[in-house]
Amino acid sequence: MKKIIIFLTLSSSLLTNLFAQLPDRKPGEWYLTTGFELIFSGGKVKNDSIGSINPHNVVRFSAFLDLAWNINYDFNRVLGFYTGWDVRNVGFINDFNVPGFGDVTVKQRSYDLGIPLALKLGNLTKDSYLAIGTEGEWMFAYKQKVIWNGSKNINSVWGSGKANAINPSVFAELHNQHGGYIRFKYYLYDFLKKQNMDFYIPTTNQLVSYQPASSKLFYISIGTAIRNKRLRNRHADKNDV
């Protein structure tokens, strides 16, 4: 975990320096931001099947289609909020150590559509602030991969599939003046449904018992939130007159 945090910090600095520093902004205006994030997710799954094998979690990296479109409003120079909608790819990877076969890797993920609501505190004119909030997320495209000895079994479902369809989360994120941020998010419900998820090891007839009693999901990410359009300004600048 320490190596991941160091990597995220260095990557965030490198990524955000690619963007020019944004000009100062007055409070009392609505504006849009767009962005993306690189997600490093983990989880804790308890297998409750009789004679089951408890999985070992592996850090999962996701960078594909993790996008955000948000509308912001600043009440004053230190307090504001944002909402909008996000599309991201979330899930986790677990290894099952099966006697006679070794590690069998199971990847379970879903695309989700989220609606965040976050409070911003800090130097908002410089876009340097802490945001804390909550997000309701709908899992709409589930996929599972079972991998062993170079072979795969893949199951894709349009819909929540084996994931819980609705999963609220809480998060905190630290933004810098270049538009970059580091985010920590924790999902309040189990990621997976509490049902039978037995799977076969690819190219064999070996069945592995799998029924998650709990499946907590969380992640750390780095991203950008670039301001790109002013919607309304309460205070007209002299140059606007």
PDB file of C-alpha atoms in Angstrom:
ATOM      1  CA  MET A   1       0.000   0.000   0.000  1.00  0.00           C
ATOM      2  CA  LYS A   2       2.852   2.406   0.776  1.00  0.00           C
ATOM      3  CA  LYS A   3       4.339   1.851  -2.717  1.00  0.00           C
ATOM      4  CA  ILE A   4       0.948   2.547  -4.303  1.00  0.00           C
ATOM      5  CA  ILE A   5       0.539   5.835  -2.395  1.00  0.00           C
ATOM      6  CA  ILE A   6       4.063   6.963  -3.409  1.00  0.00           C
ATOM      7  CA  PHE A   7       3.332   6.053  -7.042  1.00  0.00           C
ATOM      8  CA  LEU A   8       0.019   7.926  -6.997  1.00  0.00           C
ATOM      9  CA  THR A   9       1.638  11.049  -5.546  1.00  0.00           C
ATOM     10  CA  LEU A  10       4.422  11.106  -8.147  1.00  0.00           C
ATOM     11  CA  SER A  11       2.041  10.317 -10.993  1.00  0.00           C
ATOM     12  CA  SER A  12      -0.374  13.031  -9.902  1.00  0.00           C
ATOM     13  CA  SER A  13       2.423  15.618  -9.913  1.00  0.00           C
ATOM     14  CA  LEU A  14       3.589  14.549 -13.370  1.00  0.00           C
ATOM     15  CA  LEU A  15       0.092  14.409 -14.802  1.00  0.00           C
ATOM     16  CA  THR A  16      -1.119  17.751 -13.508  1.00  0.00           C
ATOM     17  CA  ASN A  17       2.018  19.597 -14.623  1.00  0.00           C
ATOM     18  CA  LEU A  18       0.987  18.831 -18.193  1.00  0.00           C
ATOM     19  CA  PHE A  19      -1.743  21.459 -17.759  1.00  0.00           C
ATOM     20  CA  ALA A  20      -1.168  25.200 -17.428  1.00  0.00           C
ATOM     21  CA  GLN A  21      -2.176  26.838 -14.174  1.00  0.00           C
ATOM     22  CA  LEU A  22      -5.788  27.996 -14.372  1.00  0.00           C
ATOM     23  CA  PRO A  23      -6.572  31.719 -13.960  1.00  0.00           C
ATOM     24  CA  ASP A  24      -8.109  32.936 -10.713  1.00  0.00           C
ATOM     25  CA  ARG A  25     -11.892  32.866 -10.603  1.00  0.00           C
ATOM     26  CA  LYS A  26     -14.365  34.970  -8.661  1.00  0.00           C
ATOM     27  CA  PRO A  27     -16.977  33.292  -6.426  1.00  0.00           C
ATOM     28  CA  GLY A  28     -20.650  33.330  -7.303  1.00  0.00           C
ATOM     29  CA  GLU A  29     -20.507  31.584 -10.682  1.00  0.00           C
ATOM     30  CA  TRP A  30     -21.482  28.243 -12.165  1.00  0.00           C
ATOM     31  CA  TYR A  31     -18.921  26.422 -14.289  1.00  0.00           C
ATOM     32  CA  LEU A  32     -18.294  23.007 -15.819  1.00  0.00           C
ATOM     33  CA  THR A  33     -15.353  20.657 -15.300  1.00  0.00           C
ATOM     34  CA  THR A  34     -14.482  17.511 -17.217  1.00  0.00           C
ATOM     35  CA  GLY A  35     -11.929  14.935 -16.237  1.00  0.00           C
ATOM     36  CA  PHE A  36     -10.798  11.359 -15.901  1.00  0.00           C
ATOM     37  CA  GLU A  37      -9.168   9.193 -13.264  1.00  0.00           C
ATOM     38  CA  LEU A  38      -6.740   6.279 -13.020  1.00  0.00           C
ATOM     39  CA  ILE A  39      -8.112   3.808 -10.477  1.00  0.00           C
ATOM     40  CA  PHE A  40      -6.223   1.433  -8.175  1.00  0.00           C
ATOM     41  CA  SER A  41      -8.892  -0.661  -6.465  1.00  0.00           C
ATOM     42  CA  GLY A  42      -8.920  -3.321  -3.794  1.00  0.00           C
ATOM     43  CA  GLY A  43     -11.409  -5.308  -1.804  1.00  0.00           C
ATOM     44  CA  LYS A  44     -12.008  -7.813   0.921  1.00  0.00           C
ATOM     45  CA  VAL A  45     -14.078 -10.860   0.000  1.00  0.00           C
ATOM     46  CA  LYS A  46     -15.180 -13.596   2.374  1.00  0.00           C
ATOM     47  CA  ASN A  47     -16.094 -16.892   0.716  1.00  0.00           C
ATOM     48  CA  ASP A  48     -18.892 -18.574   2.670  1.00  0.00           C
ATOM     49  CA  SER A  49     -19.270 -21.809   0.705  1.00  0.00           C
ATOM     50  CA  ILE A  50     -18.824 -25.118   2.542  1.00  0.00           C
ATOM     51  CA  GLY A  51     -15.232 -26.269   2.173  1.00  0.00           C
ATOM     52  CA  SER A  52     -14.466 -23.001   0.421  1.00  0.00           C
ATOM     53  CA  ILE A  53     -11.146 -21.326  -0.349  1.00  0.00           C
ATOM     54  CA  ASN A  54     -10.793 -17.772   0.938  1.00  0.00           C
ATOM     55  CA  PRO A  55      -9.529 -15.519  -1.880  1.00  0.00           C
ATOM     56  CA  HIS A  56      -6.432 -13.327  -1.756  1.00  0.00           C
ATOM     57  CA  ASN A  57      -7.043  -9.814  -3.075  1.00  0.00           C
ATOM     58  CA  VAL A  58      -4.773  -8.305  -5.745  1.00  0.00           C
ATOM     59  CA  VAL A  59      -4.602  -4.575  -6.554  1.00  0.00           C
ATOM     60  CA  ARG A  60      -6.524  -3.828  -9.771  1.00  0.00           C
ATOM     61  CA  PHE A  61      -5.599  -0.974 -12.127  1.00  0.00           C
ATOM     62  CA  SER A  62      -8.203   0.636 -14.392  1.00  0.00           C
ATOM     63  CA  ALA A  63      -7.778   3.528 -16.813  1.00  0.00           C
ATOM     64  CA  PHE A  64     -10.375   2.813 -19.498  1.00  0.00           C
ATOM     65  CA  LEU A  65     -13.514   4.958 -19.683  1.00  0.00           C
ATOM     66  CA  ASP A  66     -13.262   6.527 -16.234  1.00  0.00           C
ATOM     67  CA  LEU A  67     -14.736   9.916 -17.124  1.00  0.00           C
ATOM     68  CA  ALA A  68     -16.491  12.748 -15.277  1.00  0.00           C
ATOM     69  CA  TRP A  69     -18.658  15.724 -16.249  1.00  0.00           C
ATOM     70  CA  ASN A  70     -19.454  17.993 -13.289  1.00  0.00           C
ATOM     71  CA  ILE A  71     -21.149  21.319 -12.643  1.00  0.00           C
ATOM     72  CA  ASN A  72     -19.614  23.478  -9.889  1.00  0.00           C
ATOM     73  CA  TYR A  73     -20.730  26.462  -7.840  1.00  0.00           C
ATOM     74  CA  ASP A  74     -18.607  28.491  -5.393  1.00  0.00           C
ATOM     75  CA  PHE A  75     -20.505  30.366  -2.663  1.00  0.00           C
ATOM     76  CA  ASN A  76     -17.395  32.333  -1.732  1.00  0.00           C
ATOM     77  CA  ARG A  77     -13.626  31.959  -1.911  1.00  0.00           C
ATOM     78  CA  VAL A  78     -13.494  28.995   0.499  1.00  0.00           C
ATOM     79  CA  LEU A  79     -16.821  27.114   0.190  1.00  0.00           C
ATOM     80  CA  GLY A  80     -18.511  25.509  -2.805  1.00  0.00           C
ATOM     81  CA  PHE A  81     -19.951  22.274  -4.135  1.00  0.00           C
ATOM     82  CA  TYR A  82     -20.228  20.178  -7.274  1.00  0.00           C
ATOM     83  CA  THR A  83     -22.514  17.544  -8.751  1.00  0.00           C
ATOM     84  CA  GLY A  84     -22.877  15.925 -12.172  1.00  0.00           C
ATOM     85  CA  TRP A  85     -22.365  12.432 -13.521  1.00  0.00           C
ATOM     86  CA  ASP A  86     -19.474   9.992 -13.882  1.00  0.00           C
ATOM     87  CA  VAL A  87     -18.821   6.793 -15.825  1.00  0.00           C
ATOM     88  CA  ARG A  88     -16.162   4.453 -14.467  1.00  0.00           C
ATOM     89  CA  ASN A  89     -14.900   0.889 -14.426  1.00  0.00           C
ATOM     90  CA  VAL A  90     -14.750  -0.572 -10.882  1.00  0.00           C
ATOM     91  CA  GLY A  91     -14.166  -3.990  -9.391  1.00  0.00           C
ATOM     92  CA  PHE A  92     -11.506  -6.219  -7.900  1.00  0.00           C
ATOM     93  CA  ILE A  93      -9.207  -9.164  -8.569  1.00  0.00           C
ATOM     94  CA  ASN A  94      -8.863 -12.208  -6.313  1.00  0.00           C
ATOM     95  CA  ASP A  95      -6.609 -15.269  -6.402  1.00  0.00           C
ATOM     96  CA  PHE A  96      -7.974 -18.633  -5.240  1.00  0.00           C
ATOM     97  CA  ASN A  97      -5.248 -21.086  -4.236  1.00  0.00           C
ATOM     98  CA  VAL A  98      -6.788 -24.377  -5.375  1.00  0.00           C
ATOM     99  CA  PRO A  99      -4.979 -27.553  -4.202  1.00  0.00           C
ATOM    100  CA  GLY A 100      -3.407 -29.320  -7.167  1.00  0.00           C
ATOM    101  CA  PHE A 101      -3.883 -26.308  -9.459  1.00  0.00           C
ATOM    102  CA  GLY A 102      -2.232 -23.363  -7.717  1.00  0.00           C
ATOM    103  CA  ASP A 103      -3.583 -19.816  -8.059  1.00  0.00           C
ATOM    104  CA  VAL A 104      -6.743 -19.309 -10.098  1.00  0.00           C
ATOM    105  CA  THR A 105      -7.408 -15.617 -10.788  1.00  0.00           C
ATOM    106  CA  VAL A 106     -10.949 -14.238 -10.784  1.00  0.00           C
ATOM    107  CA  LYS A 107     -11.538 -10.699 -12.090  1.00  0.00           C
ATOM    108  CA  GLN A 108     -14.955  -9.185 -11.368  1.00  0.00           C
ATOM    109  CA  ARG A 109     -15.795  -5.674 -12.504  1.00  0.00           C
ATOM    110  CA  SER A 110     -18.671  -3.492 -13.653  1.00  0.00           C
ATOM    111  CA  TYR A 111     -19.117  -0.217 -15.449  1.00  0.00           C
ATOM    112  CA  ASP A 112     -21.177   2.185 -13.390  1.00  0.00           C
ATOM    113  CA  LEU A 113     -22.986   5.467 -13.807  1.00  0.00           C
ATOM    114  CA  GLY A 114     -22.639   7.727 -10.764  1.00  0.00           C
ATOM    115  CA  ILE A 115     -24.153  10.989  -9.542  1.00  0.00           C
ATOM    116  CA  PRO A 116     -21.844  12.681  -7.002  1.00  0.00           C
ATOM    117  CA  LEU A 117     -22.558  15.453  -4.522  1.00  0.00           C
ATOM    118  CA  ALA A 118     -19.479  16.967  -2.905  1.00  0.00           C
ATOM    119  CA  LEU A 119     -18.672  19.899  -0.629  1.00  0.00           C
ATOM    120  CA  LYS A 120     -15.489  21.835  -1.445  1.00  0.00           C
ATOM    121  CA  LEU A 121     -13.362  23.602   1.195  1.00  0.00           C
ATOM    122  CA  GLY A 122     -10.183  25.544   0.495  1.00  0.00           C
ATOM    123  CA  ASN A 123      -8.765  28.184  -1.824  1.00  0.00           C
ATOM    124  CA  LEU A 124     -11.375  27.909  -4.574  1.00  0.00           C
ATOM    125  CA  THR A 125     -10.096  30.843  -6.601  1.00  0.00           C
ATOM    126  CA  LYS A 126      -6.887  28.826  -7.091  1.00  0.00           C
ATOM    127  CA  ASP A 127      -8.722  25.482  -7.428  1.00  0.00           C
ATOM    128  CA  SER A 128      -6.765  24.171  -4.439  1.00  0.00           C
ATOM    129  CA  TYR A 129      -9.189  22.480  -2.065  1.00  0.00           C
ATOM    130  CA  LEU A 130     -10.437  19.395  -0.214  1.00  0.00           C
ATOM    131  CA  ALA A 131     -13.706  17.832  -1.395  1.00  0.00           C
ATOM    132  CA  ILE A 132     -15.763  15.362   0.637  1.00  0.00           C
ATOM    133  CA  GLY A 133     -18.971  13.799  -0.593  1.00  0.00           C
ATOM    134  CA  THR A 134     -21.165  10.884  -1.467  1.00  0.00           C
ATOM    135  CA  GLU A 135     -22.172   9.260  -4.744  1.00  0.00           C
ATOM    136  CA  GLY A 136     -24.988   6.982  -5.845  1.00  0.00           C
ATOM    137  CA  GLU A 137     -23.773   4.491  -8.452  1.00  0.00           C
ATOM    138  CA  TRP A 138     -25.649   2.149 -10.804  1.00  0.00           C
ATOM    139  CA  MET A 139     -23.763  -0.933 -12.011  1.00  0.00           C
ATOM    140  CA  PHE A 140     -24.886  -1.449 -15.610  1.00  0.00           C
ATOM    141  CA  ALA A 141     -22.363  -3.752 -17.339  1.00  0.00           C
ATOM    142  CA  TYR A 142     -20.881  -6.670 -15.379  1.00  0.00           C
ATOM    143  CA  LYS A 143     -17.971  -8.838 -16.533  1.00  0.00           C
ATOM    144  CA  GLN A 144     -16.155 -11.777 -14.949  1.00  0.00           C
ATOM    145  CA  LYS A 145     -12.934 -13.493 -16.039  1.00  0.00           C
ATOM    146  CA  VAL A 146     -11.568 -16.733 -14.588  1.00  0.00           C
ATOM    147  CA  ILE A 147      -7.901 -17.186 -15.560  1.00  0.00           C
ATOM    148  CA  TRP A 148      -5.655 -20.214 -15.083  1.00  0.00           C
ATOM    149  CA  ASN A 149      -2.555 -21.439 -16.887  1.00  0.00           C
ATOM    150  CA  GLY A 150      -3.001 -18.913 -19.713  1.00  0.00           C
ATOM    151  CA  SER A 151      -6.646 -19.861 -20.396  1.00  0.00           C
ATOM    152  CA  LYS A 152      -9.760 -17.797 -19.650  1.00  0.00           C
ATOM    153  CA  ASN A 153     -13.472 -18.235 -19.051  1.00  0.00           C
ATOM    154  CA  ILE A 154     -15.318 -14.941 -19.660  1.00  0.00           C
ATOM    155  CA  ASN A 155     -18.861 -14.028 -18.706  1.00  0.00           C
ATOM    156  CA  SER A 156     -20.309 -10.612 -19.661  1.00  0.00           C
ATOM    157  CA  VAL A 157     -23.793  -9.381 -18.758  1.00  0.00           C
ATOM    158  CA  TRP A 158     -25.582  -6.167 -19.737  1.00  0.00           C
ATOM    159  CA  GLY A 159     -26.899  -5.152 -16.357  1.00  0.00           C
ATOM    160  CA  SER A 160     -25.688  -5.654 -12.825  1.00  0.00           C
ATOM    161  CA  GLY A 161     -25.189  -9.405 -13.226  1.00  0.00           C
ATOM    162  CA  LYS A 162     -23.551 -10.721 -10.066  1.00  0.00           C
ATOM    163  CA  ALA A 163     -22.909  -7.207  -8.730  1.00  0.00           C
ATOM    164  CA  ASN A 164     -25.402  -5.278  -6.619  1.00  0.00           C
ATOM    165  CA  ALA A 165     -27.193  -2.905  -9.004  1.00  0.00           C
ATOM    166  CA  ILE A 166     -27.106   0.173  -6.747  1.00  0.00           C
ATOM    167  CA  ASN A 167     -24.127   0.905  -4.516  1.00  0.00           C
ATOM    168  CA  PRO A 168     -23.663   4.251  -2.716  1.00  0.00           C
ATOM    169  CA  SER A 169     -20.170   5.415  -1.809  1.00  0.00           C
ATOM    170  CA  VAL A 170     -18.386   8.060   0.236  1.00  0.00           C
ATOM    171  CA  PHE A 171     -15.193   9.772  -0.873  1.00  0.00           C
ATOM    172  CA  ALA A 172     -12.596  12.409  -0.131  1.00  0.00           C
ATOM    173  CA  GLU A 173     -10.324  14.037  -2.672  1.00  0.00           C
ATOM    174  CA  LEU A 174      -7.501  16.573  -2.567  1.00  0.00           C
ATOM    175  CA  HIS A 175      -7.270  18.970  -5.550  1.00  0.00           C
ATOM    176  CA  ASN A 176      -4.328  21.112  -6.599  1.00  0.00           C
ATOM    177  CA  GLN A 177      -4.225  24.338  -8.614  1.00  0.00           C
ATOM    178  CA  HIS A 178      -3.278  22.536 -11.837  1.00  0.00           C
ATOM    179  CA  GLY A 179      -6.550  20.606 -11.895  1.00  0.00           C
ATOM    180  CA  GLY A 180      -5.206  17.316 -10.526  1.00  0.00           C
ATOM    181  CA  TYR A 181      -6.525  15.366  -7.571  1.00  0.00           C
ATOM    182  CA  ILE A 182      -6.018  12.260  -5.446  1.00  0.00           C
ATOM    183  CA  ARG A 183      -9.239  10.499  -4.363  1.00  0.00           C
ATOM    184  CA  PHE A 184     -10.108   7.803  -1.826  1.00  0.00           C
ATOM    185  CA  LYS A 185     -13.500   6.122  -2.190  1.00  0.00           C
ATOM    186  CA  TYR A 186     -15.267   3.449  -0.129  1.00  0.00           C
ATOM    187  CA  TYR A 187     -18.453   1.640  -1.195  1.00  0.00           C
ATOM    188  CA  LEU A 188     -21.072   1.263   1.524  1.00  0.00           C
ATOM    189  CA  TYR A 189     -22.713  -1.924   0.196  1.00  0.00           C
ATOM    190  CA  ASP A 190     -21.141  -5.213  -0.830  1.00  0.00           C
ATOM    191  CA  PHE A 191     -19.969  -5.132  -4.448  1.00  0.00           C
ATOM    192  CA  LEU A 192     -21.205  -8.685  -5.133  1.00  0.00           C
ATOM    193  CA  LYS A 193     -24.575 -10.256  -4.480  1.00  0.00           C
ATOM    194  CA  LYS A 194     -24.714 -12.919  -1.776  1.00  0.00           C
ATOM    195  CA  GLN A 195     -25.432 -15.830  -4.105  1.00  0.00           C
ATOM    196  CA  ASN A 196     -23.820 -18.917  -5.567  1.00  0.00           C
ATOM    197  CA  MET A 197     -20.919 -17.946  -7.867  1.00  0.00           C
ATOM    198  CA  ASP A 198     -19.227 -21.335  -8.301  1.00  0.00           C
ATOM    199  CA  PHE A 199     -16.866 -21.413 -11.283  1.00  0.00           C
ATOM    200  CA  TYR A 200     -14.898 -23.980 -13.256  1.00  0.00           C
ATOM    201  CA  ILE A 201     -11.152 -23.735 -13.716  1.00  0.00           C
ATOM    202  CA  PRO A 202     -10.568 -23.120 -17.461  1.00  0.00           C
ATOM    203  CA  THR A 203      -9.900 -26.237 -19.596  1.00  0.00           C
ATOM    204  CA  THR A 204     -10.746 -28.513 -16.628  1.00  0.00           C
ATOM    205  CA  ASN A 205     -13.803 -29.979 -14.922  1.00  0.00           C
ATOM    206  CA  GLN A 206     -12.647 -28.719 -11.514  1.00  0.00           C
ATOM    207  CA  LEU A 207     -15.394 -26.739  -9.784  1.00  0.00           C
ATOM    208  CA  VAL A 208     -14.464 -24.083  -7.193  1.00  0.00           C
ATOM    209  CA  SER A 209     -17.108 -23.224  -4.585  1.00  0.00           C
ATOM    210  CA  TYR A 210     -17.669 -19.493  -4.335  1.00  0.00           C
ATOM    211  CA  GLN A 211     -20.435 -17.680  -2.449  1.00  0.00           C
ATOM    212  CA  PRO A 212     -19.409 -14.248  -1.117  1.00  0.00           C
ATOM    213  CA  ALA A 213     -20.720 -13.554   2.377  1.00  0.00           C
ATOM    214  CA  SER A 214     -19.218 -10.055   2.133  1.00  0.00           C
ATOM    215  CA  SER A 215     -17.361  -8.200  -0.617  1.00  0.00           C
ATOM    216  CA  LYS A 216     -16.158  -4.730   0.337  1.00  0.00           C
ATOM    217  CA  LEU A 217     -14.782  -2.498  -2.428  1.00  0.00           C
ATOM    218  CA  PHE A 218     -12.612   0.630  -2.208  1.00  0.00           C
ATOM    219  CA  TYR A 219     -10.115   2.481  -4.340  1.00  0.00           C
ATOM    220  CA  ILE A 220      -7.444   5.163  -4.538  1.00  0.00           C
ATOM    221  CA  SER A 221      -7.177   7.141  -7.757  1.00  0.00           C
ATOM    222  CA  ILE A 222      -5.429  10.065  -9.406  1.00  0.00           C
ATOM    223  CA  GLY A 223      -7.205  12.255 -11.926  1.00  0.00           C
ATOM    224  CA  THR A 224      -7.797  15.639 -13.471  1.00  0.00           C
ATOM    225  CA  ALA A 225     -10.764  18.019 -13.217  1.00  0.00           C
ATOM    226  CA  ILE A 226     -10.239  20.690 -15.844  1.00  0.00           C
ATOM    227  CA  ARG A 227     -12.449  23.785 -15.831  1.00  0.00           C
ATOM    228  CA  ASN A 228     -13.657  24.352 -19.385  1.00  0.00           C
ATOM    229  CA  LYS A 229     -16.788  26.519 -19.461  1.00  0.00           C
ATOM    230  CA  ARG A 230     -18.300  29.346 -17.432  1.00  0.00           C
ATOM    231  CA  LEU A 231     -22.079  29.120 -17.192  1.00  0.00           C
ATOM    232  CA  ARG A 232     -23.010  32.250 -15.285  1.00  0.00           C
ATOM    233  CA  ASN A 233     -21.084  34.968 -13.442  1.00  0.00           C
ATOM    234  CA  ARG A 234     -22.846  36.964 -10.756  1.00  0.00           C
ATOM    235  CA  HIS A 235     -20.119  39.629 -10.767  1.00  0.00           C
ATOM    236  CA  ALA A 236     -19.386  41.261 -14.120  1.00  0.00           C
ATOM    237  CA  ASP A 237     -15.733  42.064 -14.758  1.00  0.00           C
ATOM    238  CA  LYS A 238     -14.721  45.524 -15.892  1.00  0.00           C
ATOM    239  CA  ASN A 239     -13.696  44.061 -19.223  1.00  0.00           C
ATOM    240  CA  ASP A 240     -17.238  42.758 -19.722  1.00  0.00           C
ATOM    241  CA  VAL A 241     -18.779  46.254 -19.550  1.00  0.00           C
TER     242      VAL A 241
END
